[in-house]
Amino acid sequence: AAVLPLVRALLDAVPETRVMRDPTRGGLATALCEIAVAAGAGVRLDETAVPVRREVRAACEVLGFDPLYVACEGRFLAIV
């Protein structure tokens, strides 16, 4: 999915957006870690608050993957 329309809408609505990141490689957890390292900060993530589709969670369990580290194409993270 193309994220450009969403990114443009976000920047129009919140021009003071600080950080945007593409979690395609390494997933959500890797992107958050990279942001934290660059900022010299830490991150605390409530995994239960992250929506993961039932099918994705089941596939990850079978394959031994952590869904927070799986590629997440067509999405972006924003810190505003």
Short mmCIF file of N, CA, C and O in Angstrom, two decimals:
data_model
loop_
_atom_site.label_atom_id
_atom_site.label_comp_id
_atom_site.label_asym_id
_atom_site.label_seq_id
_atom_site.Cartn_x
_atom_site.Cartn_y
_atom_site.Cartn_z
N ALA A 1 0.84 -1.19 0.00
CA ALA A 1 0.00 0.00 0.00
C ALA A 1 0.88 1.24 0.00
O ALA A 1 1.89 1.30 0.70
N ALA A 2 0.50 2.21 -0.78
CA ALA A 2 1.25 3.47 -0.83
C ALA A 2 0.95 4.28 0.42
O ALA A 2 -0.20 4.44 0.82
N VAL A 3 1.98 4.82 1.04
CA VAL A 3 1.79 5.62 2.25
C VAL A 3 1.86 7.12 1.97
O VAL A 3 1.55 7.91 2.85
N LEU A 4 2.26 7.50 0.77
CA LEU A 4 2.45 8.92 0.47
C LEU A 4 1.21 9.76 0.77
O LEU A 4 1.34 10.82 1.41
N PRO A 5 -0.01 9.35 0.38
CA PRO A 5 -1.17 10.17 0.72
C PRO A 5 -1.36 10.35 2.23
O PRO A 5 -1.69 11.45 2.69
N LEU A 6 -1.11 9.31 2.99
CA LEU A 6 -1.23 9.42 4.45
C LEU A 6 -0.14 10.32 5.04
O LEU A 6 -0.40 11.11 5.95
N VAL A 7 1.08 10.19 4.52
CA VAL A 7 2.18 11.02 4.99
C VAL A 7 1.89 12.49 4.70
O VAL A 7 2.06 13.36 5.56
N ARG A 8 1.44 12.78 3.50
CA ARG A 8 1.10 14.17 3.15
C ARG A 8 0.00 14.70 4.05
O ARG A 8 0.07 15.84 4.53
N ALA A 9 -1.03 13.91 4.28
CA ALA A 9 -2.13 14.33 5.15
C ALA A 9 -1.63 14.59 6.57
O ALA A 9 -2.04 15.57 7.21
N LEU A 10 -0.76 13.72 7.06
CA LEU A 10 -0.20 13.91 8.40
C LEU A 10 0.59 15.21 8.47
O LEU A 10 0.42 16.01 9.39
N LEU A 11 1.46 15.43 7.51
CA LEU A 11 2.29 16.64 7.53
C LEU A 11 1.47 17.90 7.36
O LEU A 11 1.81 18.95 7.93
N ASP A 12 0.38 17.82 6.61
CA ASP A 12 -0.52 18.98 6.49
C ASP A 12 -1.22 19.25 7.83
O ASP A 12 -1.38 20.39 8.23
N ALA A 13 -1.64 18.19 8.50
CA ALA A 13 -2.38 18.33 9.75
C ALA A 13 -1.46 18.64 10.94
O ALA A 13 -1.84 19.37 11.85
N VAL A 14 -0.26 18.05 10.92
CA VAL A 14 0.67 18.19 12.05
C VAL A 14 2.06 18.51 11.49
O VAL A 14 2.93 17.64 11.43
N PRO A 15 2.28 19.76 11.08
CA PRO A 15 3.58 20.10 10.48
C PRO A 15 4.75 19.95 11.45
O PRO A 15 5.90 19.83 11.01
N GLU A 16 4.47 19.90 12.75
CA GLU A 16 5.56 19.74 13.72
C GLU A 16 5.92 18.27 13.97
O GLU A 16 6.59 17.94 14.94
N THR A 17 5.48 17.38 13.08
CA THR A 17 5.85 15.97 13.17
C THR A 17 7.37 15.86 13.28
O THR A 17 8.10 16.48 12.52
N ARG A 18 7.83 15.07 14.23
CA ARG A 18 9.26 14.98 14.53
C ARG A 18 9.99 13.88 13.76
O ARG A 18 11.10 14.06 13.31
N VAL A 19 9.36 12.71 13.69
CA VAL A 19 10.02 11.55 13.11
C VAL A 19 9.01 10.71 12.35
O VAL A 19 7.89 10.53 12.82
N MET A 20 9.42 10.20 11.20
CA MET A 20 8.64 9.19 10.49
C MET A 20 9.59 8.07 10.11
O MET A 20 10.75 8.32 9.78
N ARG A 21 9.09 6.86 10.16
CA ARG A 21 9.95 5.71 9.88
C ARG A 21 9.14 4.65 9.16
O ARG A 21 7.98 4.40 9.47
N ASP A 22 9.78 3.99 8.23
CA ASP A 22 9.19 2.89 7.47
C ASP A 22 9.59 1.58 8.13
O ASP A 22 10.77 1.24 8.18
N PRO A 23 8.62 0.80 8.66
CA PRO A 23 8.97 -0.46 9.33
C PRO A 23 9.03 -1.67 8.40
O PRO A 23 8.89 -2.81 8.86
N THR A 24 9.24 -1.43 7.10
CA THR A 24 9.24 -2.54 6.15
C THR A 24 10.31 -3.58 6.49
O THR A 24 10.05 -4.77 6.47
N ARG A 25 11.49 -3.14 6.82
CA ARG A 25 12.55 -4.09 7.19
C ARG A 25 12.75 -4.06 8.69
O ARG A 25 13.05 -3.04 9.26
N GLY A 26 12.55 -5.17 9.32
CA GLY A 26 12.78 -5.27 10.75
C GLY A 26 11.55 -5.05 11.60
O GLY A 26 11.57 -5.27 12.80
N GLY A 27 10.47 -4.59 11.00
CA GLY A 27 9.22 -4.44 11.73
C GLY A 27 9.19 -3.27 12.70
O GLY A 27 10.09 -2.43 12.75
N LEU A 28 8.13 -3.25 13.46
CA LEU A 28 7.88 -2.17 14.40
C LEU A 28 8.97 -2.06 15.46
O LEU A 28 9.47 -0.97 15.74
N ALA A 29 9.34 -3.17 16.06
CA ALA A 29 10.30 -3.14 17.16
C ALA A 29 11.65 -2.60 16.70
O ALA A 29 12.27 -1.78 17.39
N THR A 30 12.13 -3.03 15.55
CA THR A 30 13.42 -2.54 15.04
C THR A 30 13.36 -1.04 14.76
O THR A 30 14.28 -0.30 15.11
N ALA A 31 12.28 -0.59 14.14
CA ALA A 31 12.14 0.84 13.84
C ALA A 31 12.13 1.65 15.13
O ALA A 31 12.78 2.70 15.22
N LEU A 32 11.42 1.19 16.14
CA LEU A 32 11.39 1.91 17.42
C LEU A 32 12.76 1.93 18.09
O LEU A 32 13.16 2.96 18.65
N CYS A 33 13.47 0.83 18.01
CA CYS A 33 14.83 0.80 18.58
C CYS A 33 15.75 1.76 17.86
O CYS A 33 16.54 2.48 18.50
N GLU A 34 15.68 1.81 16.54
CA GLU A 34 16.51 2.74 15.77
C GLU A 34 16.20 4.19 16.12
O GLU A 34 17.11 5.02 16.24
N ILE A 35 14.93 4.51 16.28
CA ILE A 35 14.53 5.87 16.67
C ILE A 35 15.08 6.19 18.05
O ILE A 35 15.63 7.28 18.28
N ALA A 36 14.94 5.26 18.99
CA ALA A 36 15.43 5.48 20.35
C ALA A 36 16.93 5.70 20.38
O ALA A 36 17.42 6.61 21.05
N VAL A 37 17.67 4.88 19.66
CA VAL A 37 19.13 5.03 19.62
C VAL A 37 19.52 6.39 19.05
O VAL A 37 20.37 7.10 19.60
N ALA A 38 18.89 6.78 17.96
CA ALA A 38 19.19 8.07 17.33
C ALA A 38 18.87 9.24 18.27
O ALA A 38 19.54 10.27 18.23
N ALA A 39 17.85 9.08 19.10
CA ALA A 39 17.43 10.14 20.01
C ALA A 39 18.16 10.09 21.35
O ALA A 39 18.02 10.98 22.18
N GLY A 40 18.92 9.02 21.57
CA GLY A 40 19.57 8.85 22.86
C GLY A 40 18.56 8.64 23.98
O GLY A 40 18.73 9.10 25.09
N ALA A 41 17.50 7.90 23.64
CA ALA A 41 16.41 7.68 24.59
C ALA A 41 16.09 6.19 24.65
O ALA A 41 16.70 5.39 23.96
N GLY A 42 15.12 5.87 25.46
CA GLY A 42 14.63 4.50 25.54
C GLY A 42 13.19 4.43 25.07
O GLY A 42 12.54 5.46 24.88
N VAL A 43 12.72 3.21 24.87
CA VAL A 43 11.34 3.00 24.45
C VAL A 43 10.75 1.91 25.33
O VAL A 43 11.39 0.88 25.56
N ARG A 44 9.54 2.15 25.77
CA ARG A 44 8.79 1.11 26.48
C ARG A 44 7.55 0.85 25.65
O ARG A 44 6.77 1.76 25.37
N LEU A 45 7.37 -0.38 25.23
CA LEU A 45 6.27 -0.73 24.34
C LEU A 45 5.31 -1.68 25.05
O LEU A 45 5.74 -2.71 25.57
N ASP A 46 4.05 -1.33 25.06
CA ASP A 46 3.01 -2.21 25.59
C ASP A 46 2.56 -3.10 24.44
O ASP A 46 1.75 -2.69 23.61
N GLU A 47 3.10 -4.30 24.38
CA GLU A 47 2.81 -5.21 23.26
C GLU A 47 1.33 -5.52 23.12
O GLU A 47 0.84 -5.74 22.02
N THR A 48 0.60 -5.51 24.22
CA THR A 48 -0.83 -5.82 24.15
C THR A 48 -1.62 -4.71 23.46
O THR A 48 -2.74 -4.93 23.01
N ALA A 49 -1.04 -3.53 23.35
CA ALA A 49 -1.72 -2.40 22.71
C ALA A 49 -1.46 -2.33 21.21
O ALA A 49 -2.06 -1.51 20.52
N VAL A 50 -0.58 -3.19 20.72
CA VAL A 50 -0.24 -3.20 19.29
C VAL A 50 -1.19 -4.17 18.58
O VAL A 50 -1.19 -5.37 18.87
N PRO A 51 -1.98 -3.66 17.64
CA PRO A 51 -2.91 -4.56 16.94
C PRO A 51 -2.17 -5.48 15.97
O PRO A 51 -1.42 -5.02 15.11
N VAL A 52 -2.34 -6.77 16.17
CA VAL A 52 -1.77 -7.78 15.28
C VAL A 52 -2.92 -8.70 14.88
O VAL A 52 -3.60 -9.27 15.75
N ARG A 53 -3.13 -8.84 13.58
CA ARG A 53 -4.21 -9.70 13.10
C ARG A 53 -4.02 -11.12 13.60
O ARG A 53 -2.90 -11.62 13.70
N ARG A 54 -5.14 -11.76 13.87
CA ARG A 54 -5.12 -13.14 14.37
C ARG A 54 -4.34 -14.06 13.43
O ARG A 54 -3.56 -14.90 13.87
N GLU A 55 -4.54 -13.87 12.11
CA GLU A 55 -3.85 -14.72 11.13
C GLU A 55 -2.34 -14.52 11.17
O GLU A 55 -1.57 -15.47 11.03
N VAL A 56 -1.93 -13.28 11.35
CA VAL A 56 -0.49 -12.97 11.42
C VAL A 56 0.10 -13.58 12.68
O VAL A 56 1.16 -14.21 12.64
N ARG A 57 -0.59 -13.41 13.80
CA ARG A 57 -0.10 -13.98 15.05
C ARG A 57 0.03 -15.50 14.94
O ARG A 57 1.04 -16.09 15.37
N ALA A 58 -0.96 -16.16 14.34
CA ALA A 58 -0.93 -17.62 14.18
C ALA A 58 0.23 -18.05 13.29
O ALA A 58 0.96 -19.00 13.61
N ALA A 59 0.42 -17.37 12.17
CA ALA A 59 1.52 -17.70 11.26
C ALA A 59 2.87 -17.51 11.95
O ALA A 59 3.78 -18.34 11.80
N CYS A 60 2.99 -16.44 12.72
CA CYS A 60 4.24 -16.19 13.44
C CYS A 60 4.52 -17.27 14.47
O CYS A 60 5.66 -17.70 14.62
N GLU A 61 3.49 -17.72 15.14
CA GLU A 61 3.67 -18.80 16.12
C GLU A 61 4.17 -20.07 15.45
O GLU A 61 5.08 -20.73 15.94
N VAL A 62 3.57 -20.42 14.31
CA VAL A 62 3.96 -21.63 13.58
C VAL A 62 5.40 -21.53 13.10
O VAL A 62 6.17 -22.49 13.17
N LEU A 63 5.79 -20.35 12.60
CA LEU A 63 7.12 -20.16 12.02
C LEU A 63 8.17 -19.74 13.03
O LEU A 63 9.36 -19.66 12.70
N GLY A 64 7.76 -19.44 14.26
CA GLY A 64 8.71 -19.05 15.30
C GLY A 64 9.18 -17.61 15.19
O GLY A 64 10.28 -17.28 15.61
N PHE A 65 8.33 -16.74 14.63
CA PHE A 65 8.67 -15.32 14.49
C PHE A 65 7.97 -14.51 15.56
O PHE A 65 6.89 -14.87 16.04
N ASP A 66 8.56 -13.39 15.90
CA ASP A 66 7.92 -12.41 16.77
C ASP A 66 7.26 -11.39 15.85
O ASP A 66 7.93 -10.76 15.04
N PRO A 67 5.94 -11.22 15.93
CA PRO A 67 5.25 -10.32 15.00
C PRO A 67 5.73 -8.88 15.06
O PRO A 67 5.59 -8.13 14.09
N LEU A 68 6.36 -8.48 16.16
CA LEU A 68 6.85 -7.11 16.25
C LEU A 68 8.12 -6.89 15.43
O LEU A 68 8.52 -5.76 15.20
N TYR A 69 8.76 -7.97 14.99
CA TYR A 69 9.97 -7.87 14.18
C TYR A 69 9.76 -8.28 12.73
O TYR A 69 10.70 -8.33 11.96
N VAL A 70 8.52 -8.57 12.37
CA VAL A 70 8.21 -8.99 11.00
C VAL A 70 8.01 -7.75 10.14
O VAL A 70 7.44 -6.75 10.57
N ALA A 71 8.47 -7.82 8.89
CA ALA A 71 8.30 -6.71 7.96
C ALA A 71 6.85 -6.25 7.94
O ALA A 71 5.93 -7.05 7.98
N CYS A 72 6.69 -4.96 7.88
CA CYS A 72 5.36 -4.37 7.94
C CYS A 72 5.24 -3.36 6.81
O CYS A 72 5.41 -2.15 6.99
N GLU A 73 4.98 -3.86 5.63
CA GLU A 73 4.94 -3.03 4.43
C GLU A 73 3.64 -2.24 4.33
O GLU A 73 2.58 -2.68 4.77
N GLY A 74 3.73 -1.03 3.75
CA GLY A 74 2.54 -0.22 3.57
C GLY A 74 2.09 0.49 4.84
O GLY A 74 0.94 0.90 4.97
N ARG A 75 3.00 0.65 5.79
CA ARG A 75 2.71 1.33 7.05
C ARG A 75 3.86 2.30 7.34
O ARG A 75 4.92 2.21 6.77
N PHE A 76 3.61 3.21 8.27
CA PHE A 76 4.71 4.04 8.75
C PHE A 76 4.47 4.40 10.20
O PHE A 76 3.35 4.35 10.69
N LEU A 77 5.55 4.73 10.88
CA LEU A 77 5.48 5.19 12.26
C LEU A 77 5.69 6.69 12.23
O LEU A 77 6.49 7.19 11.44
N ALA A 78 5.01 7.39 13.10
CA ALA A 78 5.19 8.84 13.21
C ALA A 78 5.22 9.23 14.67
O ALA A 78 4.43 8.74 15.48
N ILE A 79 6.15 10.10 15.00
CA ILE A 79 6.20 10.69 16.33
C ILE A 79 5.89 12.17 16.14
O ILE A 79 6.59 12.87 15.41
N VAL A 80 4.81 12.58 16.75
CA VAL A 80 4.31 13.95 16.54
C VAL A 80 4.28 14.71 17.86
O VAL A 80 4.26 14.11 18.92
#
